[in-house]
Amino acid sequence: MLTTLSGMSMPIRIKILILAMLPLLLMFGLIIGLVVIQSDTLSKNQANLIRSETLLSKKQELLKYVELARASIAPIYDSANENDDNAKQAVIDILNNLTFGEDGYFFAYTYDGTNLVLPYQPEMVGQNIWDVEDNRGFKLLQALILSAQQGGGFVEYYWHKPSRKEQVKKLSYAIGLDKWGWMVGTGVYIDDIDTQVTSVHGKIDETISKTFIGLGIALIITIGIVASLATSIHISARELADQKLQALNRQLIESQEEERTRVARELHDGINQILVSVKYRLDSIKDAKTNEERNQNVALGQATLNEAVRELRRISKDLRPALLDDLGLLAALDDLAKEVTERSGMHVIFEHHLNMDEVSKSAEITLYRVAQEALHNAEKHAHAKAVDIILQQEEGEIVLTIADDGVGFEDIKVSHNAQSMGLKNMRERIENLDGIFSISSQIHQGTEVRAILPIAH
């Protein structure tokens, strides 16, 4: 009889141990899945950002080069007539000698497709290549000539890169010399964008690997602690085991919900330190000699986890609020107003009169960031009690106004204020979209921030 009871006691502990480990492993798998999904989204967002910023930089660079070429030939072209062959040859000579960087050069064609200038492929001079296509089947010359005839424009296509002896993606800008019926332009190769994107992916993958290692260590430590506690407890009755199992399941379910909130759009560098801190707290619980000491360590561990959850949620929303992507600007601003009201006690009111179909994604992001920074200033620096956010459309423009009843400041001191970096960032965001940013304030009379963007953005 004793042997039978002894044989039954071990399977019960093993079952409890298995049931305790299974939700933990499921939670770990869920965390990994969420990290992979969120990291993939972050990686794509970063790649798109790099592409857009790099392309913008390349376009500005091309505009400067074309302006330089236009200025170089202007004294000859402007004074020549339509049939001045000497002037045409002089312009061709100038363009042939204008180069920049390793692979930068200028090209020129007549409007019917005859090549006039192509320094790295002189054998093509004089040939008509109106129907030339790149390796994707795109009629690049026709597109360049059309852009030139329309007053100038950018065209992307594939073309031979002199330093690599192969076709790579190129961005060109062309203008027209209408008096002579010429298209003149230049381009830069943008294959290096893919290299930058690959580098970003590599860094994100490295961050994910480090996070997985930290989570794995935490999982092993947790499994060890749970196994240690399970084998050290003598279970005297099935009811006690069932109660403990139910409590453990509830705890694991709560932990799962907490972990979901901690996985943000960007992985925070401090997560490993937090996990190590939790490990020390759990070790202290195991080594505690009194209930009071154990409870104190439990309370400290809980406080550490709560701090991590709050910080990661704030960082996640600061980086990229999910509502902005899923439901748009109005829902994101409404949520931001409610969150700030709940957190700070300021009474934030959000009103809007705007057709969101006419607002681009870049404008949504910019307006959200401006509102976010303005509310931060009202809470941290202005000590405001109430803030009004008004988003409206006025005569082809989007107008965002944030007014608070805080302590205010003297306008003349803004540029010298140590806290004005946020104001500078807001101004730069708006001006990058060809908008207008203004701020007005007086001591003890509050502050008003206004951002105006054209509908086109």
GROMACS .gro file of C-alpha atoms in nm:
model
  457
    1MET     CA    1   0.000   0.000   0.000
    2LEU     CA    2   0.283   0.238   0.083
    3THR     CA    3   0.452   0.153  -0.243
    4THR     CA    4   0.134   0.232  -0.433
    5LEU     CA    5   0.094   0.569  -0.264
    6SER     CA    6   0.456   0.653  -0.326
    7GLY     CA    7   0.422   0.558  -0.689
    8MET     CA    8   0.117   0.783  -0.722
    9SER     CA    9   0.281   1.085  -0.558
   10MET     CA   10   0.556   1.119  -0.821
   11PRO     CA   11   0.327   1.121  -1.126
   12ILE     CA   12   0.118   1.399  -0.970
   13ARG     CA   13   0.425   1.621  -0.926
   14ILE     CA   14   0.544   1.540  -1.276
   15LYS     CA   15   0.203   1.625  -1.421
   16ILE     CA   16   0.199   1.954  -1.236
   17LEU     CA   17   0.550   2.029  -1.357
   18ILE     CA   18   0.452   1.952  -1.718
   19LEU     CA   19   0.136   2.161  -1.694
   20ALA     CA   20   0.339   2.445  -1.547
   21MET     CA   21   0.603   2.426  -1.822
   22LEU     CA   22   0.363   2.395  -2.116
   23PRO     CA   23   0.203   2.745  -2.087
   24LEU     CA   24   0.548   2.891  -2.025
   25LEU     CA   25   0.683   2.735  -2.344
   26LEU     CA   26   0.373   2.845  -2.535
   27MET     CA   27   0.420   3.199  -2.406
   28PHE     CA   28   0.786   3.193  -2.511
   29GLY     CA   29   0.684   3.074  -2.858
   30LEU     CA   30   0.424   3.349  -2.878
   31ILE     CA   31   0.681   3.611  -2.780
   32ILE     CA   32   0.922   3.485  -3.046
   33GLY     CA   33   0.647   3.498  -3.307
   34LEU     CA   34   0.549   3.852  -3.211
   35VAL     CA   35   0.913   3.964  -3.208
   36VAL     CA   36   0.968   3.822  -3.556
   37ILE     CA   37   0.651   3.985  -3.692
   38GLN     CA   38   0.720   4.323  -3.533
   39SER     CA   39   1.086   4.311  -3.636
   40ASP     CA   40   0.988   4.238  -3.995
   41THR     CA   41   0.752   4.537  -3.989
   42LEU     CA   42   1.022   4.757  -3.836
   43SER     CA   43   1.273   4.636  -4.093
   44LYS     CA   44   1.039   4.720  -4.381
   45ASN     CA   45   0.962   5.063  -4.234
   46GLN     CA   46   1.331   5.136  -4.192
   47ALA     CA   47   1.402   5.019  -4.546
   48ASN     CA   48   1.128   5.242  -4.689
   49LEU     CA   49   1.256   5.536  -4.484
   50ILE     CA   50   1.612   5.484  -4.608
   51ARG     CA   51   1.496   5.456  -4.968
   52SER     CA   52   1.283   5.769  -4.952
   53GLU     CA   53   1.546   5.979  -4.774
   54THR     CA   54   1.826   5.859  -5.002
   55LEU     CA   55   1.620   5.922  -5.315
   56LEU     CA   56   1.536   6.271  -5.193
   57SER     CA   57   1.905   6.339  -5.135
   58LYS     CA   58   1.993   6.204  -5.480
   59LYS     CA   59   1.728   6.422  -5.644
   60GLN     CA   60   1.859   6.734  -5.472
   61GLU     CA   61   2.209   6.638  -5.585
   62LEU     CA   62   2.096   6.597  -5.947
   63LEU     CA   63   1.918   6.932  -5.947
   64LYS     CA   64   2.241   7.102  -5.840
   65TYR     CA   65   2.442   6.927  -6.112
   66VAL     CA   66   2.193   7.019  -6.384
   67GLU     CA   67   2.183   7.379  -6.262
   68LEU     CA   68   2.563   7.384  -6.282
   69ALA     CA   69   2.559   7.250  -6.638
   70ARG     CA   70   2.289   7.496  -6.741
   71ALA     CA   71   2.492   7.782  -6.599
   72SER     CA   72   2.804   7.660  -6.783
   73ILE     CA   73   2.640   7.660  -7.125
   74ALA     CA   74   2.412   7.960  -7.071
   75PRO     CA   75   2.652   8.225  -7.212
   76ILE     CA   76   2.672   8.030  -7.539
   77TYR     CA   77   2.319   7.893  -7.567
   78ASP     CA   78   2.131   8.208  -7.469
   79SER     CA   79   2.301   8.422  -7.731
   80ALA     CA   80   2.296   8.164  -8.014
   81ASN     CA   81   2.028   8.123  -8.278
   82GLU     CA   82   1.852   7.803  -8.384
   83ASN     CA   83   2.103   7.709  -8.656
   84ASP     CA   84   2.430   7.818  -8.494
   85ASP     CA   85   2.644   7.506  -8.548
   86ASN     CA   86   2.949   7.660  -8.381
   87ALA     CA   87   2.753   7.732  -8.066
   88LYS     CA   88   2.610   7.378  -8.067
   89GLN     CA   89   2.956   7.225  -8.096
   90ALA     CA   90   3.084   7.449  -7.816
   91VAL     CA   91   2.801   7.332  -7.589
   92ILE     CA   92   2.874   6.967  -7.679
   93ASP     CA   93   3.241   7.018  -7.590
   94ILE     CA   94   3.149   7.170  -7.252
   95LEU     CA   95   2.909   6.885  -7.167
   96ASN     CA   96   3.167   6.623  -7.266
   97ASN     CA   97   3.413   6.772  -7.019
   98LEU     CA   98   3.167   6.806  -6.728
   99THR     CA   99   3.205   6.505  -6.497
  100PHE     CA  100   3.159   6.442  -6.126
  101GLY     CA  101   3.248   6.158  -5.893
  102GLU     CA  102   3.353   5.818  -6.022
  103ASP     CA  103   3.066   5.758  -6.265
  104GLY     CA  104   2.905   6.100  -6.309
  105TYR     CA  105   2.866   6.252  -6.654
  106PHE     CA  106   2.618   6.452  -6.868
  107PHE     CA  107   2.434   6.331  -7.175
  108ALA     CA  108   2.249   6.507  -7.457
  109TYR     CA  109   2.008   6.392  -7.728
  110THR     CA  110   1.797   6.558  -7.992
  111TYR     CA  111   1.424   6.536  -7.938
  112ASP     CA  112   1.406   6.268  -8.211
  113GLY     CA  113   1.649   6.040  -8.020
  114THR     CA  114   1.989   6.108  -8.181
  115ASN     CA  115   2.279   6.098  -7.935
  116LEU     CA  116   2.496   6.409  -7.909
  117VAL     CA  117   2.693   6.360  -7.585
  118LEU     CA  118   2.774   6.032  -7.405
  119PRO     CA  119   3.131   6.046  -7.268
  120TYR     CA  120   3.161   5.686  -7.151
  121GLN     CA  121   3.016   5.540  -7.474
  122PRO     CA  122   3.150   5.766  -7.753
  123GLU     CA  123   3.071   5.502  -8.015
  124MET     CA  124   2.700   5.583  -7.971
  125VAL     CA  125   2.739   5.951  -8.064
  126GLY     CA  126   2.542   6.025  -8.380
  127GLN     CA  127   2.323   5.716  -8.346
  128ASN     CA  128   1.947   5.737  -8.312
  129ILE     CA  129   1.837   5.522  -8.016
  130TRP     CA  130   1.479   5.643  -7.982
  131ASP     CA  131   1.354   5.289  -7.912
  132VAL     CA  132   1.637   5.184  -7.675
  133GLU     CA  133   1.517   4.982  -7.372
  134ASP     CA  134   1.683   4.885  -7.046
  135ASN     CA  135   1.702   4.524  -6.929
  136ARG     CA  136   1.348   4.555  -6.788
  137GLY     CA  137   1.199   4.660  -7.122
  138PHE     CA  138   1.153   5.028  -7.025
  139LYS     CA  139   1.192   5.285  -7.307
  140LEU     CA  140   1.412   5.515  -7.106
  141LEU     CA  141   1.511   5.766  -7.375
  142GLN     CA  142   1.151   5.840  -7.466
  143ALA     CA  143   1.071   5.898  -7.099
  144LEU     CA  144   1.370   6.133  -7.056
  145ILE     CA  145   1.282   6.336  -7.366
  146LEU     CA  146   0.917   6.361  -7.259
  147SER     CA  147   1.022   6.488  -6.914
  148ALA     CA  148   1.253   6.745  -7.074
  149GLN     CA  149   0.979   6.871  -7.306
  150GLN     CA  150   0.747   6.912  -7.008
  151GLY     CA  151   0.990   7.142  -6.828
  152GLY     CA  152   1.223   6.890  -6.666
  153GLY     CA  153   1.173   6.581  -6.453
  154PHE     CA  154   1.318   6.268  -6.291
  155VAL     CA  155   1.325   5.923  -6.452
  156GLU     CA  156   1.438   5.587  -6.302
  157TYR     CA  157   1.575   5.315  -6.528
  158TYR     CA  158   1.862   5.067  -6.566
  159TRP     CA  159   2.181   5.172  -6.746
  160HIS     CA  160   2.542   5.067  -6.782
  161LYS     CA  161   2.758   5.175  -6.486
  162PRO     CA  162   3.112   5.245  -6.613
  163SER     CA  163   3.288   5.121  -6.298
  164ARG     CA  164   3.093   4.793  -6.286
  165LYS     CA  165   3.043   4.716  -6.658
  166GLU     CA  166   2.681   4.613  -6.597
  167GLN     CA  167   2.334   4.762  -6.588
  168VAL     CA  168   2.226   4.897  -6.248
  169LYS     CA  169   1.942   5.123  -6.137
  170LYS     CA  170   1.994   5.489  -6.225
  171LEU     CA  171   1.807   5.808  -6.142
  172SER     CA  172   1.833   6.087  -6.401
  173TYR     CA  173   1.707   6.442  -6.435
  174ALA     CA  174   1.658   6.594  -6.780
  175ILE     CA  175   1.584   6.944  -6.905
  176GLY     CA  176   1.511   7.074  -7.253
  177LEU     CA  177   1.697   7.319  -7.473
  178ASP     CA  178   1.384   7.388  -7.675
  179LYS     CA  179   1.546   7.636  -7.912
  180TRP     CA  180   1.768   7.360  -8.049
  181GLY     CA  181   1.530   7.069  -7.978
  182TRP     CA  182   1.778   6.908  -7.735
  183MET     CA  183   1.738   6.709  -7.416
  184VAL     CA  184   2.025   6.751  -7.168
  185GLY     CA  185   2.056   6.564  -6.842
  186THR     CA  186   2.263   6.371  -6.596
  187GLY     CA  187   2.208   6.088  -6.349
  188VAL     CA  188   2.338   5.909  -6.046
  189TYR     CA  189   2.343   5.537  -5.986
  190ILE     CA  190   2.128   5.433  -5.692
  191ASP     CA  191   2.230   5.070  -5.651
  192ASP     CA  192   2.394   5.168  -5.320
  193ILE     CA  193   2.046   5.211  -5.169
  194ASP     CA  194   2.000   4.834  -5.167
  195THR     CA  195   2.336   4.801  -4.992
  196GLN     CA  196   2.220   5.037  -4.716
  197VAL     CA  197   1.891   4.849  -4.681
  198THR     CA  198   2.077   4.518  -4.651
  199SER     CA  199   2.294   4.669  -4.378
  200VAL     CA  200   1.983   4.778  -4.185
  201HIS     CA  201   1.836   4.428  -4.213
  202GLY     CA  202   2.163   4.285  -4.081
  203LYS     CA  203   2.164   4.513  -3.777
  204ILE     CA  204   1.800   4.434  -3.698
  205ASP     CA  205   1.871   4.060  -3.731
  206GLU     CA  206   2.163   4.101  -3.492
  207THR     CA  207   1.938   4.280  -3.242
  208ILE     CA  208   1.678   4.003  -3.273
  209SER     CA  209   1.943   3.738  -3.207
  210LYS     CA  210   2.056   3.915  -2.892
  211THR     CA  211   1.697   3.945  -2.775
  212PHE     CA  212   1.636   3.574  -2.839
  213ILE     CA  213   1.943   3.491  -2.634
  214GLY     CA  214   1.815   3.705  -2.347
  215LEU     CA  215   1.469   3.549  -2.366
  216GLY     CA  216   1.622   3.203  -2.382
  217ILE     CA  217   1.829   3.268  -2.072
  218ALA     CA  218   1.522   3.400  -1.892
  219LEU     CA  219   1.322   3.093  -1.999
  220ILE     CA  220   1.591   2.853  -1.878
  221ILE     CA  221   1.618   3.035  -1.546
  222THR     CA  222   1.240   3.039  -1.504
  223ILE     CA  223   1.212   2.669  -1.592
  224GLY     CA  224   1.488   2.588  -1.345
  225ILE     CA  225   1.324   2.787  -1.068
  226VAL     CA  226   0.979   2.639  -1.132
  227ALA     CA  227   1.122   2.287  -1.150
  228SER     CA  228   1.318   2.345  -0.833
  229LEU     CA  229   1.013   2.473  -0.648
  230ALA     CA  230   0.791   2.193  -0.783
  231THR     CA  231   1.026   1.916  -0.671
  232SER     CA  232   1.084   2.073  -0.329
  233ILE     CA  233   0.716   2.099  -0.239
  234HIS     CA  234   0.555   1.790  -0.086
  235ILE     CA  235   0.198   1.766  -0.210
  236SER     CA  236  -0.027   1.597   0.043
  237ALA     CA  237  -0.360   1.608  -0.142
  238ARG     CA  238  -0.502   1.635  -0.496
  239GLU     CA  239  -0.709   1.941  -0.401
  240LEU     CA  240  -0.397   2.133  -0.306
  241ALA     CA  241  -0.235   2.036  -0.635
  242ASP     CA  242  -0.539   2.145  -0.835
  243GLN     CA  243  -0.556   2.479  -0.656
  244LYS     CA  244  -0.188   2.543  -0.715
  245LEU     CA  245  -0.219   2.444  -1.080
  246GLN     CA  246  -0.511   2.681  -1.130
  247ALA     CA  247  -0.320   2.963  -0.965
  248LEU     CA  248  -0.015   2.892  -1.181
  249ASN     CA  249  -0.227   2.890  -1.497
  250ARG     CA  250  -0.380   3.224  -1.402
  251GLN     CA  251  -0.035   3.363  -1.337
  252LEU     CA  252   0.092   3.240  -1.673
  253ILE     CA  253  -0.209   3.384  -1.855
  254GLU     CA  254  -0.148   3.721  -1.690
  255SER     CA  255   0.218   3.697  -1.782
  256GLN     CA  256   0.123   3.629  -2.143
  257GLU     CA  257  -0.088   3.945  -2.155
  258GLU     CA  258   0.194   4.147  -2.003
  259GLU     CA  259   0.444   4.012  -2.254
  260ARG     CA  260   0.219   4.101  -2.548
  261THR     CA  261   0.220   4.464  -2.438
  262ARG     CA  262   0.598   4.464  -2.397
  263VAL     CA  263   0.668   4.364  -2.759
  264ALA     CA  264   0.694   4.698  -2.942
  265ARG     CA  265   0.777   4.814  -3.298
  266GLU     CA  266   1.136   4.860  -3.202
  267LEU     CA  267   1.338   4.634  -2.970
  268HIS     CA  268   1.466   4.822  -2.674
  269ASP     CA  269   1.832   4.784  -2.585
  270GLY     CA  270   1.753   4.769  -2.214
  271ILE     CA  271   1.545   4.448  -2.223
  272ASN     CA  272   1.840   4.224  -2.138
  273GLN     CA  273   1.920   4.429  -1.828
  274ILE     CA  274   1.559   4.408  -1.715
  275LEU     CA  275   1.554   4.031  -1.760
  276VAL     CA  276   1.877   3.995  -1.563
  277SER     CA  277   1.726   4.210  -1.288
  278VAL     CA  278   1.418   3.985  -1.277
  279LYS     CA  279   1.647   3.682  -1.256
  280TYR     CA  280   1.821   3.825  -0.950
  281ARG     CA  281   1.482   3.892  -0.788
  282LEU     CA  282   1.369   3.535  -0.855
  283ASP     CA  283   1.698   3.401  -0.714
  284SER     CA  284   1.639   3.614  -0.406
  285ILE     CA  285   1.290   3.466  -0.369
  286LYS     CA  286   1.431   3.115  -0.381
  287ASP     CA  287   1.701   3.197  -0.125
  288ALA     CA  288   1.474   3.397   0.104
  289LYS     CA  289   1.464   3.270   0.462
  290THR     CA  290   1.148   3.443   0.582
  291ASN     CA  291   0.807   3.518   0.433
  292GLU     CA  292   0.865   3.887   0.485
  293GLU     CA  293   1.189   3.877   0.289
  294ARG     CA  294   1.025   3.666   0.019
  295ASN     CA  295   0.729   3.904  -0.011
  296GLN     CA  296   0.962   4.200  -0.026
  297ASN     CA  297   1.156   4.042  -0.312
  298VAL     CA  298   0.831   3.951  -0.488
  299ALA     CA  299   0.714   4.312  -0.456
  300LEU     CA  300   1.047   4.441  -0.588
  301GLY     CA  301   1.033   4.198  -0.880
  302GLN     CA  302   0.680   4.303  -0.965
  303ALA     CA  303   0.779   4.669  -0.950
  304THR     CA  304   1.067   4.607  -1.194
  305LEU     CA  305   0.839   4.429  -1.441
  306ASN     CA  306   0.578   4.706  -1.417
  307GLU     CA  307   0.843   4.968  -1.490
  308ALA     CA  308   0.957   4.772  -1.798
  309VAL     CA  309   0.602   4.740  -1.931
  310ARG     CA  310   0.537   5.113  -1.891
  311GLU     CA  311   0.864   5.213  -2.054
  312LEU     CA  312   0.830   4.978  -2.352
  313ARG     CA  313   0.471   5.088  -2.412
  314ARG     CA  314   0.580   5.451  -2.412
  315ILE     CA  315   0.872   5.380  -2.645
  316SER     CA  316   0.651   5.177  -2.878
  317LYS     CA  317   0.396   5.458  -2.909
  318ASP     CA  318   0.667   5.720  -2.946
  319LEU     CA  319   0.831   5.525  -3.228
  320ARG     CA  320   0.518   5.438  -3.421
  321PRO     CA  321   0.169   5.413  -3.269
  322ALA     CA  322  -0.026   5.119  -3.407
  323LEU     CA  323  -0.342   5.327  -3.436
  324LEU     CA  324  -0.170   5.562  -3.681
  325ASP     CA  325  -0.107   5.276  -3.923
  326ASP     CA  326  -0.430   5.085  -3.862
  327LEU     CA  327  -0.696   5.355  -3.822
  328GLY     CA  328  -0.526   5.676  -3.935
  329LEU     CA  329  -0.442   6.018  -3.793
  330LEU     CA  330  -0.777   6.105  -3.636
  331ALA     CA  331  -0.795   5.787  -3.428
  332ALA     CA  332  -0.428   5.821  -3.326
  333LEU     CA  333  -0.471   6.184  -3.211
  334ASP     CA  334  -0.790   6.097  -3.026
  335ASP     CA  335  -0.609   5.814  -2.847
  336LEU     CA  336  -0.313   6.041  -2.772
  337ALA     CA  337  -0.544   6.304  -2.618
  338LYS     CA  338  -0.711   6.044  -2.398
  339GLU     CA  339  -0.381   5.890  -2.294
  340VAL     CA  340  -0.227   6.225  -2.194
  341THR     CA  341  -0.543   6.321  -2.007
  342GLU     CA  342  -0.539   5.996  -1.813
  343ARG     CA  343  -0.167   6.001  -1.743
  344SER     CA  344  -0.107   6.368  -1.660
  345GLY     CA  345  -0.441   6.504  -1.544
  346MET     CA  346  -0.440   6.772  -1.815
  347HIS     CA  347  -0.778   6.809  -1.984
  348VAL     CA  348  -0.700   6.752  -2.352
  349ILE     CA  349  -0.977   6.812  -2.608
  350PHE     CA  350  -0.937   6.703  -2.971
  351GLU     CA  351  -1.162   6.850  -3.245
  352HIS     CA  352  -1.134   6.793  -3.619
  353HIS     CA  353  -1.296   6.912  -3.942
  354LEU     CA  354  -1.095   6.744  -4.215
  355ASN     CA  355  -1.139   6.513  -4.515
  356MET     CA  356  -0.876   6.246  -4.450
  357ASP     CA  357  -0.886   6.126  -4.812
  358GLU     CA  358  -0.681   6.432  -4.905
  359VAL     CA  359  -0.411   6.381  -4.639
  360SER     CA  360  -0.101   6.183  -4.735
  361LYS     CA  361   0.072   5.932  -4.509
  362SER     CA  362   0.376   6.156  -4.466
  363ALA     CA  363   0.152   6.444  -4.357
  364GLU     CA  364  -0.028   6.218  -4.107
  365ILE     CA  365   0.300   6.112  -3.947
  366THR     CA  366   0.432   6.469  -3.934
  367LEU     CA  367   0.114   6.614  -3.781
  368TYR     CA  368   0.103   6.336  -3.522
  369ARG     CA  369   0.464   6.399  -3.418
  370VAL     CA  370   0.401   6.772  -3.385
  371ALA     CA  371   0.096   6.712  -3.166
  372GLN     CA  372   0.291   6.457  -2.961
  373GLU     CA  373   0.579   6.699  -2.897
  374ALA     CA  374   0.346   6.992  -2.822
  375LEU     CA  375   0.156   6.787  -2.561
  376HIS     CA  376   0.485   6.676  -2.409
  377ASN     CA  377   0.594   7.040  -2.373
  378ALA     CA  378   0.257   7.140  -2.228
  379GLU     CA  379   0.280   6.863  -1.969
  380LYS     CA  380   0.649   6.881  -1.874
  381HIS     CA  381   0.737   7.247  -1.917
  382ALA     CA  382   0.421   7.458  -1.938
  383HIS     CA  383   0.243   7.284  -1.645
  384ALA     CA  384  -0.083   7.334  -1.831
  385LYS     CA  385  -0.422   7.229  -1.698
  386ALA     CA  386  -0.602   7.220  -2.034
  387VAL     CA  387  -0.500   7.179  -2.396
  388ASP     CA  388  -0.709   7.218  -2.714
  389ILE     CA  389  -0.609   7.031  -3.031
  390ILE     CA  390  -0.786   7.146  -3.349
  391LEU     CA  391  -0.724   6.985  -3.689
  392GLN     CA  392  -0.904   7.145  -3.982
  393GLN     CA  393  -0.889   7.222  -4.353
  394GLU     CA  394  -0.874   7.582  -4.472
  395GLU     CA  395  -0.854   7.682  -4.841
  396GLY     CA  396  -0.641   7.392  -4.961
  397GLU     CA  397  -0.433   7.370  -4.644
  398ILE     CA  398  -0.425   7.143  -4.341
  399VAL     CA  399  -0.407   7.345  -4.019
  400LEU     CA  400  -0.313   7.191  -3.683
  401THR     CA  401  -0.345   7.414  -3.375
  402ILE     CA  402  -0.243   7.315  -3.021
  403ALA     CA  403  -0.317   7.575  -2.752
  404ASP     CA  404  -0.253   7.536  -2.378
  405ASP     CA  405  -0.315   7.750  -2.068
  406GLY     CA  406   0.031   7.694  -1.921
  407VAL     CA  407   0.292   7.931  -1.782
  408GLY     CA  408   0.404   8.041  -2.129
  409PHE     CA  409   0.735   8.208  -2.213
  410GLU     CA  410   0.880   8.512  -2.385
  411ASP     CA  411   0.911   8.461  -2.761
  412ILE     CA  412   1.255   8.619  -2.764
  413LYS     CA  413   1.387   8.346  -2.534
  414VAL     CA  414   1.276   8.051  -2.742
  415SER     CA  415   1.594   8.023  -2.949
  416HIS     CA  416   1.810   8.033  -2.635
  417ASN     CA  417   1.597   7.797  -2.428
  418ALA     CA  418   1.755   7.461  -2.344
  419GLN     CA  419   1.415   7.302  -2.393
  420SER     CA  420   1.365   7.441  -2.745
  421MET     CA  421   1.509   7.135  -2.925
  422GLY     CA  422   1.159   6.990  -2.945
  423LEU     CA  423   1.035   7.313  -3.105
  424LYS     CA  424   1.318   7.295  -3.356
  425ASN     CA  425   1.229   6.937  -3.446
  426MET     CA  426   0.864   7.033  -3.499
  427ARG     CA  427   0.961   7.324  -3.722
  428GLU     CA  428   1.194   7.108  -3.932
  429ARG     CA  429   0.930   6.836  -3.978
  430ILE     CA  430   0.675   7.086  -4.106
  431GLU     CA  431   0.917   7.278  -4.327
  432ASN     CA  432   1.040   6.953  -4.483
  433LEU     CA  433   0.689   6.915  -4.627
  434ASP     CA  434   0.685   7.278  -4.751
  435GLY     CA  435   0.467   7.379  -4.458
  436ILE     CA  436   0.462   7.671  -4.217
  437PHE     CA  437   0.530   7.636  -3.846
  438SER     CA  438   0.467   7.909  -3.590
  439ILE     CA  439   0.454   7.939  -3.213
  440SER     CA  440   0.326   8.225  -3.003
  441SER     CA  441   0.335   8.260  -2.626
  442GLN     CA  442   0.327   8.511  -2.345
  443ILE     CA  443   0.417   8.475  -1.979
  444HIS     CA  444   0.124   8.331  -1.779
  445GLN     CA  445  -0.101   8.339  -2.086
  446GLY     CA  446  -0.030   8.001  -2.242
  447THR     CA  447   0.122   7.889  -2.569
  448GLU     CA  448  -0.019   7.825  -2.916
  449VAL     CA  449   0.156   7.600  -3.169
  450ARG     CA  450   0.032   7.610  -3.529
  451ALA     CA  451   0.138   7.389  -3.820
  452ILE     CA  452   0.014   7.444  -4.176
  453LEU     CA  453   0.067   7.195  -4.458
  454PRO     CA  454  -0.044   7.214  -4.820
  455ILE     CA  455  -0.298   6.950  -4.920
  456ALA     CA  456  -0.053   6.817  -5.179
  457HIS     CA  457   0.150   6.667  -4.895
   0.00000   0.00000   0.00000
